[in-house]
Amino acid sequence: MNFPEKLQKKLQKRIHNNSLRSLGENRNLIDFSSNDYLGFSKSEEIFKKAHQFLVTNKSIQNGATGSRLLSGNYDLYSLVEKELSVFHNIEGALLFNSGYNANLGVFSSVPQRGDYILYDELIHASIRDGIQLSNAKQYKFNHNDIKHLEDRIISIKKEFKNNDSAIYVVTESVFSMDGDIPDLKKMVEICESHQVFFIVDEAHSVGVFGMNGRGLIQELGLENKIFARIITFGKALGSHGAVVLGSQKLKEYLVNFSRSFIYTTGLPPHAIATIKQVYQLLESINGVKSIQQLHENIHHFQTEIERLQLNFIKSKSAIHCCVVSGNEQTKRIAKRMQDNGFDVKPILSPTVAEGQERLRFCLHSYNTKKEITQVLENLSTFVM
Ligand SMILES: Cc1ncc(COP(=O)(O)O)c(C=O)c1O
């Protein structure tokens, strides 16, 4: 069958730019690339307890059978949503099928025509896609630039035609491709003083920061000042799905208007039972130990970066990036490091801006100090 010419051209352009994506195979290398920061994805304890919970509660069911608004809602959903709202100290918690779905659902439905969305220029693709589906006006502000954000708010307010126009500001508490952290306190102050709604994606912060991994927003005590928090379970929590945290009104609104919530089959019970067990582990001694171990490894990584005088984007999180520049060069170094046994992934343009192509190192509780030293010593043979 013919393949449309326009699509063929797009693929050829990718080949030409050295940016063609393909599905890799698992080579059992030392993990410096997965989002499984705490090793929960391989936890036998979570796996067995989730299964046992379902058996004990006679929930022998493989699928949700429909949208949650039709046949797909079951008791475990409300039980876990209640537990999540208590753990994350907020009124409303609404589970979504993934972080991508949650961001699509929030940003496509919440900001209305006549409203404004201000987003950090490095915001995740799922938020961008959600914003694209919205009828609100969209502006970006320079990455983590508080002054630029405030200037933008002030100039938008001058543009206001309707008194009921709302402004939504969105950022990530840990940036997925940089690992850096915005000044969230200052952002909250600005949002409060200009009466704008603040939305934070905590995908890479929950499980890493805050008491028992509650995330940066709770570490800073800001949970009641954030209009919506998006937490994903596929990163440090090693499972799947996401939750949007906010007021009960926000929850009610999303149930009514968020199309990625309404028009999709709910998660199967084993996914929800897994999330339940993940949170129990976070609250246990073993969970606390895993988080501590992760932070010791982050500290060791930083010490080794300094010792080897390597140039990394400043980060306190589990994500550390070394900008190499150029798709070809970045891919070449990543390939050499993989051949040496280290699973380090190249992040290429167009995922990041041209010239900002980088090697991304994700750290885990289960990496050893020796592995960390070795991977950085290996890197130092390729970059200055
Ligand atoms: C910041 C951020 N938000 C949302 C998502 C999407 O989450 P999920 O993988 O659960 O769809 C990701 C994952 O790539 C992410 O990094």
PDB file of N, CA, C and O in Angstrom, residues 313-373:
ATOM      1  N   ILE A 313      23.609  20.802  34.112  1.00  0.00           N
ATOM      2  CA  ILE A 313      22.583  21.769  34.519  1.00  0.00           C
ATOM      3  C   ILE A 313      22.370  21.599  36.015  1.00  0.00           C
ATOM      4  O   ILE A 313      22.274  20.466  36.502  1.00  0.00           O
ATOM      5  N   LYS A 314      22.314  22.699  36.760  1.00  0.00           N
ATOM      6  CA  LYS A 314      22.178  22.621  38.230  1.00  0.00           C
ATOM      7  C   LYS A 314      20.881  21.910  38.607  1.00  0.00           C
ATOM      8  O   LYS A 314      19.808  22.272  38.116  1.00  0.00           O
ATOM      9  N   SER A 315      21.000  20.893  39.464  1.00  0.00           N
ATOM     10  CA  SER A 315      19.806  20.130  39.828  1.00  0.00           C
ATOM     11  C   SER A 315      19.961  19.495  41.199  1.00  0.00           C
ATOM     12  O   SER A 315      21.039  19.015  41.556  1.00  0.00           O
ATOM     13  N   LYS A 316      18.848  19.498  41.959  1.00  0.00           N
ATOM     14  CA  LYS A 316      18.811  18.798  43.254  1.00  0.00           C
ATOM     15  C   LYS A 316      17.942  17.561  43.142  1.00  0.00           C
ATOM     16  O   LYS A 316      17.705  16.858  44.103  1.00  0.00           O
ATOM     17  N   SER A 317      17.389  17.345  41.954  1.00  0.00           N
ATOM     18  CA  SER A 317      16.394  16.278  41.789  1.00  0.00           C
ATOM     19  C   SER A 317      17.069  14.980  41.335  1.00  0.00           C
ATOM     20  O   SER A 317      18.293  14.881  41.307  1.00  0.00           O
ATOM     21  N   ALA A 318      16.254  14.012  40.938  1.00  0.00           N
ATOM     22  CA  ALA A 318      16.800  12.733  40.467  1.00  0.00           C
ATOM     23  C   ALA A 318      17.222  12.812  39.003  1.00  0.00           C
ATOM     24  O   ALA A 318      17.746  11.846  38.459  1.00  0.00           O
ATOM     25  N   ILE A 319      16.965  13.958  38.360  1.00  0.00           N
ATOM     26  CA  ILE A 319      17.288  14.117  36.926  1.00  0.00           C
ATOM     27  C   ILE A 319      18.470  15.073  36.784  1.00  0.00           C
ATOM     28  O   ILE A 319      18.417  16.208  37.279  1.00  0.00           O
ATOM     29  N   HIS A 320      19.512  14.616  36.107  1.00  0.00           N
ATOM     30  CA  HIS A 320      20.694  15.463  35.887  1.00  0.00           C
ATOM     31  C   HIS A 320      21.057  15.432  34.407  1.00  0.00           C
ATOM     32  O   HIS A 320      21.133  14.346  33.819  1.00  0.00           O
ATOM     33  N   CYS A 321      21.306  16.602  33.830  1.00  0.00           N
ATOM     34  CA  CYS A 321      21.553  16.645  32.389  1.00  0.00           C
ATOM     35  C   CYS A 321      22.852  17.338  32.037  1.00  0.00           C
ATOM     36  O   CYS A 321      23.192  18.380  32.601  1.00  0.00           O
ATOM     37  N   CYS A 322      23.535  16.741  31.094  1.00  0.00           N
ATOM     38  CA  CYS A 322      24.794  17.287  30.595  1.00  0.00           C
ATOM     39  C   CYS A 322      24.555  17.683  29.134  1.00  0.00           C
ATOM     40  O   CYS A 322      24.333  16.816  28.282  1.00  0.00           O
ATOM     41  N   VAL A 323      24.559  18.994  28.870  1.00  0.00           N
ATOM     42  CA  VAL A 323      24.300  19.454  27.504  1.00  0.00           C
ATOM     43  C   VAL A 323      25.533  19.187  26.650  1.00  0.00           C
ATOM     44  O   VAL A 323      26.648  19.555  27.010  1.00  0.00           O
ATOM     45  N   VAL A 324      25.308  18.499  25.526  1.00  0.00           N
ATOM     46  CA  VAL A 324      26.408  18.142  24.625  1.00  0.00           C
ATOM     47  C   VAL A 324      26.352  19.039  23.392  1.00  0.00           C
ATOM     48  O   VAL A 324      27.366  19.537  22.921  1.00  0.00           O
ATOM     49  N   SER A 325      25.128  19.246  22.878  1.00  0.00           N
ATOM     50  CA  SER A 325      24.871  20.048  21.680  1.00  0.00           C
ATOM     51  C   SER A 325      25.079  19.239  20.390  1.00  0.00           C
ATOM     52  O   SER A 325      26.165  18.704  20.171  1.00  0.00           O
ATOM     53  N   GLY A 326      24.040  19.231  19.598  1.00  0.00           N
ATOM     54  CA  GLY A 326      24.082  18.503  18.321  1.00  0.00           C
ATOM     55  C   GLY A 326      23.555  17.086  18.470  1.00  0.00           C
ATOM     56  O   GLY A 326      24.010  16.346  19.352  1.00  0.00           O
ATOM     57  N   ASN A 327      22.595  16.722  17.614  1.00  0.00           N
ATOM     58  CA  ASN A 327      22.009  15.384  17.696  1.00  0.00           C
ATOM     59  C   ASN A 327      23.041  14.292  17.463  1.00  0.00           C
ATOM     60  O   ASN A 327      23.075  13.278  18.184  1.00  0.00           O
ATOM     61  N   GLU A 328      23.885  14.496  16.455  1.00  0.00           N
ATOM     62  CA  GLU A 328      24.816  13.435  16.072  1.00  0.00           C
ATOM     63  C   GLU A 328      25.790  13.125  17.207  1.00  0.00           C
ATOM     64  O   GLU A 328      25.981  11.979  17.604  1.00  0.00           O
ATOM     65  N   GLN A 329      26.363  14.200  17.750  1.00  0.00           N
ATOM     66  CA  GLN A 329      27.361  14.061  18.810  1.00  0.00           C
ATOM     67  C   GLN A 329      26.731  13.448  20.079  1.00  0.00           C
ATOM     68  O   GLN A 329      27.302  12.568  20.716  1.00  0.00           O
ATOM     69  N   THR A 330      25.526  13.916  20.419  1.00  0.00           N
ATOM     70  CA  THR A 330      24.856  13.431  21.639  1.00  0.00           C
ATOM     71  C   THR A 330      24.530  11.943  21.490  1.00  0.00           C
ATOM     72  O   THR A 330      24.748  11.154  22.420  1.00  0.00           O
ATOM     73  N   LYS A 331      24.031  11.585  20.315  1.00  0.00           N
ATOM     74  CA  LYS A 331      23.701  10.177  20.074  1.00  0.00           C
ATOM     75  C   LYS A 331      24.960   9.309  20.119  1.00  0.00           C
ATOM     76  O   LYS A 331      24.947   8.198  20.652  1.00  0.00           O
ATOM     77  N   ARG A 332      26.019   9.846  19.556  1.00  0.00           N
ATOM     78  CA  ARG A 332      27.269   9.073  19.481  1.00  0.00           C
ATOM     79  C   ARG A 332      27.801   8.772  20.892  1.00  0.00           C
ATOM     80  O   ARG A 332      28.151   7.632  21.211  1.00  0.00           O
ATOM     81  N   ILE A 333      27.792   9.796  21.758  1.00  0.00           N
ATOM     82  CA  ILE A 333      28.311   9.579  23.113  1.00  0.00           C
ATOM     83  C   ILE A 333      27.406   8.600  23.876  1.00  0.00           C
ATOM     84  O   ILE A 333      27.882   7.695  24.559  1.00  0.00           O
ATOM     85  N   ALA A 334      26.084   8.779  23.713  1.00  0.00           N
ATOM     86  CA  ALA A 334      25.153   7.886  24.418  1.00  0.00           C
ATOM     87  C   ALA A 334      25.391   6.435  23.981  1.00  0.00           C
ATOM     88  O   ALA A 334      25.397   5.517  24.807  1.00  0.00           O
ATOM     89  N   LYS A 335      25.598   6.254  22.688  1.00  0.00           N
ATOM     90  CA  LYS A 335      25.801   4.895  22.156  1.00  0.00           C
ATOM     91  C   LYS A 335      27.078   4.291  22.756  1.00  0.00           C
ATOM     92  O   LYS A 335      27.091   3.125  23.181  1.00  0.00           O
ATOM     93  N   ARG A 336      28.133   5.110  22.839  1.00  0.00           N
ATOM     94  CA  ARG A 336      29.398   4.601  23.393  1.00  0.00           C
ATOM     95  C   ARG A 336      29.210   4.234  24.869  1.00  0.00           C
ATOM     96  O   ARG A 336      29.707   3.209  25.333  1.00  0.00           O
ATOM     97  N   MET A 337      28.462   5.067  25.593  1.00  0.00           N
ATOM     98  CA  MET A 337      28.243   4.775  27.018  1.00  0.00           C
ATOM     99  C   MET A 337      27.385   3.526  27.183  1.00  0.00           C
ATOM    100  O   MET A 337      27.604   2.721  28.100  1.00  0.00           O
ATOM    101  N   GLN A 338      26.416   3.366  26.297  1.00  0.00           N
ATOM    102  CA  GLN A 338      25.578   2.152  26.360  1.00  0.00           C
ATOM    103  C   GLN A 338      26.440   0.918  26.062  1.00  0.00           C
ATOM    104  O   GLN A 338      26.325  -0.107  26.735  1.00  0.00           O
ATOM    105  N   ASP A 339      27.326   1.052  25.081  1.00  0.00           N
ATOM    106  CA  ASP A 339      28.211  -0.086  24.771  1.00  0.00           C
ATOM    107  C   ASP A 339      29.110  -0.416  25.969  1.00  0.00           C
ATOM    108  O   ASP A 339      29.563  -1.549  26.141  1.00  0.00           O
ATOM    109  N   ASN A 340      29.351   0.607  26.808  1.00  0.00           N
ATOM    110  CA  ASN A 340      30.156   0.371  28.021  1.00  0.00           C
ATOM    111  C   ASN A 340      29.313  -0.113  29.201  1.00  0.00           C
ATOM    112  O   ASN A 340      29.802  -0.207  30.320  1.00  0.00           O
ATOM    113  N   GLY A 341      28.018  -0.345  28.959  1.00  0.00           N
ATOM    114  CA  GLY A 341      27.182  -0.964  29.993  1.00  0.00           C
ATOM    115  C   GLY A 341      26.260  -0.017  30.738  1.00  0.00           C
ATOM    116  O   GLY A 341      25.545  -0.440  31.652  1.00  0.00           O
ATOM    117  N   PHE A 342      26.243   1.275  30.369  1.00  0.00           N
ATOM    118  CA  PHE A 342      25.432   2.245  31.110  1.00  0.00           C
ATOM    119  C   PHE A 342      24.239   2.680  30.269  1.00  0.00           C
ATOM    120  O   PHE A 342      24.404   3.144  29.139  1.00  0.00           O
ATOM    121  N   ASP A 343      23.033   2.555  30.829  1.00  0.00           N
ATOM    122  CA  ASP A 343      21.852   2.986  30.100  1.00  0.00           C
ATOM    123  C   ASP A 343      21.651   4.481  30.311  1.00  0.00           C
ATOM    124  O   ASP A 343      20.962   4.930  31.220  1.00  0.00           O
ATOM    125  N   VAL A 344      22.300   5.259  29.451  1.00  0.00           N
ATOM    126  CA  VAL A 344      22.174   6.717  29.467  1.00  0.00           C
ATOM    127  C   VAL A 344      21.523   7.101  28.148  1.00  0.00           C
ATOM    128  O   VAL A 344      21.959   6.642  27.095  1.00  0.00           O
ATOM    129  N   LYS A 345      20.474   7.936  28.222  1.00  0.00           N
ATOM    130  CA  LYS A 345      19.734   8.235  26.995  1.00  0.00           C
ATOM    131  C   LYS A 345      20.072   9.628  26.456  1.00  0.00           C
ATOM    132  O   LYS A 345      20.216  10.585  27.220  1.00  0.00           O
ATOM    133  N   PRO A 346      20.176   9.719  25.124  1.00  0.00           N
ATOM    134  CA  PRO A 346      20.350  11.043  24.522  1.00  0.00           C
ATOM    135  C   PRO A 346      18.987  11.729  24.396  1.00  0.00           C
ATOM    136  O   PRO A 346      18.001  11.082  24.056  1.00  0.00           O
ATOM    137  N   ILE A 347      18.915  12.982  24.710  1.00  0.00           N
ATOM    138  CA  ILE A 347      17.679  13.745  24.502  1.00  0.00           C
ATOM    139  C   ILE A 347      17.982  14.717  23.359  1.00  0.00           C
ATOM    140  O   ILE A 347      18.833  15.604  23.492  1.00  0.00           O
ATOM    141  N   LEU A 348      17.278  14.507  22.264  1.00  0.00           N
ATOM    142  CA  LEU A 348      17.630  15.188  21.021  1.00  0.00           C
ATOM    143  C   LEU A 348      16.647  16.298  20.702  1.00  0.00           C
ATOM    144  O   LEU A 348      15.546  16.345  21.253  1.00  0.00           O
ATOM    145  N   SER A 349      17.030  17.179  19.767  1.00  0.00           N
ATOM    146  CA  SER A 349      16.026  18.107  19.232  1.00  0.00           C
ATOM    147  C   SER A 349      15.199  17.310  18.219  1.00  0.00           C
ATOM    148  O   SER A 349      15.753  16.408  17.583  1.00  0.00           O
ATOM    149  N   PRO A 350      13.896  17.464  18.116  1.00  0.00           N
ATOM    150  CA  PRO A 350      13.130  18.592  18.634  1.00  0.00           C
ATOM    151  C   PRO A 350      12.572  18.417  20.062  1.00  0.00           C
ATOM    152  O   PRO A 350      11.833  19.278  20.512  1.00  0.00           O
ATOM    153  N   THR A 351      12.899  17.309  20.777  1.00  0.00           N
ATOM    154  CA  THR A 351      12.402  17.207  22.156  1.00  0.00           C
ATOM    155  C   THR A 351      12.944  18.369  22.983  1.00  0.00           C
ATOM    156  O   THR A 351      12.243  18.963  23.805  1.00  0.00           O
ATOM    157  N   VAL A 352      14.220  18.715  22.798  1.00  0.00           N
ATOM    158  CA  VAL A 352      14.766  19.942  23.398  1.00  0.00           C
ATOM    159  C   VAL A 352      15.178  20.869  22.249  1.00  0.00           C
ATOM    160  O   VAL A 352      15.278  20.424  21.102  1.00  0.00           O
ATOM    161  N   ALA A 353      15.437  22.133  22.567  1.00  0.00           N
ATOM    162  CA  ALA A 353      15.766  23.106  21.516  1.00  0.00           C
ATOM    163  C   ALA A 353      17.085  22.738  20.839  1.00  0.00           C
ATOM    164  O   ALA A 353      17.964  22.126  21.467  1.00  0.00           O
ATOM    165  N   GLU A 354      17.200  23.125  19.586  1.00  0.00           N
ATOM    166  CA  GLU A 354      18.456  22.877  18.866  1.00  0.00           C
ATOM    167  C   GLU A 354      19.619  23.522  19.599  1.00  0.00           C
ATOM    168  O   GLU A 354      19.514  24.645  20.086  1.00  0.00           O
ATOM    169  N   GLY A 355      20.707  22.810  19.723  1.00  0.00           N
ATOM    170  CA  GLY A 355      21.874  23.324  20.445  1.00  0.00           C
ATOM    171  C   GLY A 355      21.856  22.901  21.909  1.00  0.00           C
ATOM    172  O   GLY A 355      22.862  22.983  22.614  1.00  0.00           O
ATOM    173  N   GLN A 356      20.681  22.451  22.390  1.00  0.00           N
ATOM    174  CA  GLN A 356      20.540  22.052  23.801  1.00  0.00           C
ATOM    175  C   GLN A 356      20.454  20.532  23.957  1.00  0.00           C
ATOM    176  O   GLN A 356      20.061  20.039  25.014  1.00  0.00           O
ATOM    177  N   GLU A 357      20.806  19.799  22.927  1.00  0.00           N
ATOM    178  CA  GLU A 357      20.741  18.335  22.982  1.00  0.00           C
ATOM    179  C   GLU A 357      21.632  17.859  24.120  1.00  0.00           C
ATOM    180  O   GLU A 357      22.707  18.415  24.353  1.00  0.00           O
ATOM    181  N   ARG A 358      21.174  16.846  24.817  1.00  0.00           N
ATOM    182  CA  ARG A 358      21.847  16.492  26.074  1.00  0.00           C
ATOM    183  C   ARG A 358      21.813  15.002  26.396  1.00  0.00           C
ATOM    184  O   ARG A 358      21.027  14.246  25.826  1.00  0.00           O
ATOM    185  N   LEU A 359      22.654  14.640  27.368  1.00  0.00           N
ATOM    186  CA  LEU A 359      22.583  13.301  27.948  1.00  0.00           C
ATOM    187  C   LEU A 359      21.831  13.458  29.260  1.00  0.00           C
ATOM    188  O   LEU A 359      22.142  14.355  30.056  1.00  0.00           O
ATOM    189  N   ARG A 360      20.840  12.591  29.463  1.00  0.00           N
ATOM    190  CA  ARG A 360      20.000  12.729  30.664  1.00  0.00           C
ATOM    191  C   ARG A 360      20.283  11.548  31.579  1.00  0.00           C
ATOM    192  O   ARG A 360      20.156  10.385  31.159  1.00  0.00           O
ATOM    193  N   PHE A 361      20.678  11.854  32.812  1.00  0.00           N
ATOM    194  CA  PHE A 361      20.977  10.823  33.804  1.00  0.00           C
ATOM    195  C   PHE A 361      19.874  10.820  34.853  1.00  0.00           C
ATOM    196  O   PHE A 361      19.682  11.819  35.548  1.00  0.00           O
ATOM    197  N   CYS A 362      19.163   9.694  34.961  1.00  0.00           N
ATOM    198  CA  CYS A 362      18.177   9.568  36.029  1.00  0.00           C
ATOM    199  C   CYS A 362      18.786   8.719  37.136  1.00  0.00           C
ATOM    200  O   CYS A 362      19.333   7.644  36.857  1.00  0.00           O
ATOM    201  N   LEU A 363      18.677   9.216  38.361  1.00  0.00           N
ATOM    202  CA  LEU A 363      19.274   8.486  39.492  1.00  0.00           C
ATOM    203  C   LEU A 363      18.200   7.711  40.243  1.00  0.00           C
ATOM    204  O   LEU A 363      17.031   8.092  40.248  1.00  0.00           O
ATOM    205  N   HIS A 364      18.651   6.641  40.879  1.00  0.00           N
ATOM    206  CA  HIS A 364      17.708   5.730  41.552  1.00  0.00           C
ATOM    207  C   HIS A 364      18.234   5.353  42.932  1.00  0.00           C
ATOM    208  O   HIS A 364      19.448   5.411  43.166  1.00  0.00           O
ATOM    209  N   SER A 365      17.303   4.905  43.770  1.00  0.00           N
ATOM    210  CA  SER A 365      17.720   4.424  45.097  1.00  0.00           C
ATOM    211  C   SER A 365      18.623   3.200  44.953  1.00  0.00           C
ATOM    212  O   SER A 365      19.474   2.945  45.789  1.00  0.00           O
ATOM    213  N   TYR A 366      18.448   2.440  43.866  1.00  0.00           N
ATOM    214  CA  TYR A 366      19.177   1.167  43.706  1.00  0.00           C
ATOM    215  C   TYR A 366      20.467   1.292  42.916  1.00  0.00           C
ATOM    216  O   TYR A 366      21.150   0.295  42.710  1.00  0.00           O
ATOM    217  N   ASN A 367      20.824   2.492  42.447  1.00  0.00           N
ATOM    218  CA  ASN A 367      22.156   2.641  41.844  1.00  0.00           C
ATOM    219  C   ASN A 367      23.185   2.562  42.974  1.00  0.00           C
ATOM    220  O   ASN A 367      22.933   3.069  44.073  1.00  0.00           O
ATOM    221  N   THR A 368      24.332   1.939  42.708  1.00  0.00           N
ATOM    222  CA  THR A 368      25.365   1.919  43.747  1.00  0.00           C
ATOM    223  C   THR A 368      26.282   3.132  43.548  1.00  0.00           C
ATOM    224  O   THR A 368      26.345   3.698  42.451  1.00  0.00           O
ATOM    225  N   LYS A 369      26.998   3.483  44.627  1.00  0.00           N
ATOM    226  CA  LYS A 369      27.937   4.611  44.535  1.00  0.00           C
ATOM    227  C   LYS A 369      28.978   4.306  43.453  1.00  0.00           C
ATOM    228  O   LYS A 369      29.397   5.181  42.705  1.00  0.00           O
ATOM    229  N   LYS A 370      29.384   3.035  43.408  1.00  0.00           N
ATOM    230  CA  LYS A 370      30.399   2.632  42.426  1.00  0.00           C
ATOM    231  C   LYS A 370      29.893   2.850  40.991  1.00  0.00           C
ATOM    232  O   LYS A 370      30.611   3.377  40.141  1.00  0.00           O
ATOM    233  N   GLU A 371      28.648   2.463  40.758  1.00  0.00           N
ATOM    234  CA  GLU A 371      28.074   2.654  39.408  1.00  0.00           C
ATOM    235  C   GLU A 371      28.041   4.142  39.044  1.00  0.00           C
ATOM    236  O   GLU A 371      28.313   4.511  37.902  1.00  0.00           O
ATOM    237  N   ILE A 372      27.700   4.968  40.030  1.00  0.00           N
ATOM    238  CA  ILE A 372      27.608   6.412  39.774  1.00  0.00           C
ATOM    239  C   ILE A 372      28.982   6.972  39.425  1.00  0.00           C
ATOM    240  O   ILE A 372      29.147   7.721  38.464  1.00  0.00           O
ATOM    241  N   THR A 373      29.983   6.588  40.222  1.00  0.00           N
ATOM    242  CA  THR A 373      31.350   7.040  39.939  1.00  0.00           C
ATOM    243  C   THR A 373      31.773   6.555  38.553  1.00  0.00           C
ATOM    244  O   THR A 373      32.304   7.329  37.746  1.00  0.00           O
TER     245      THR A 373
END
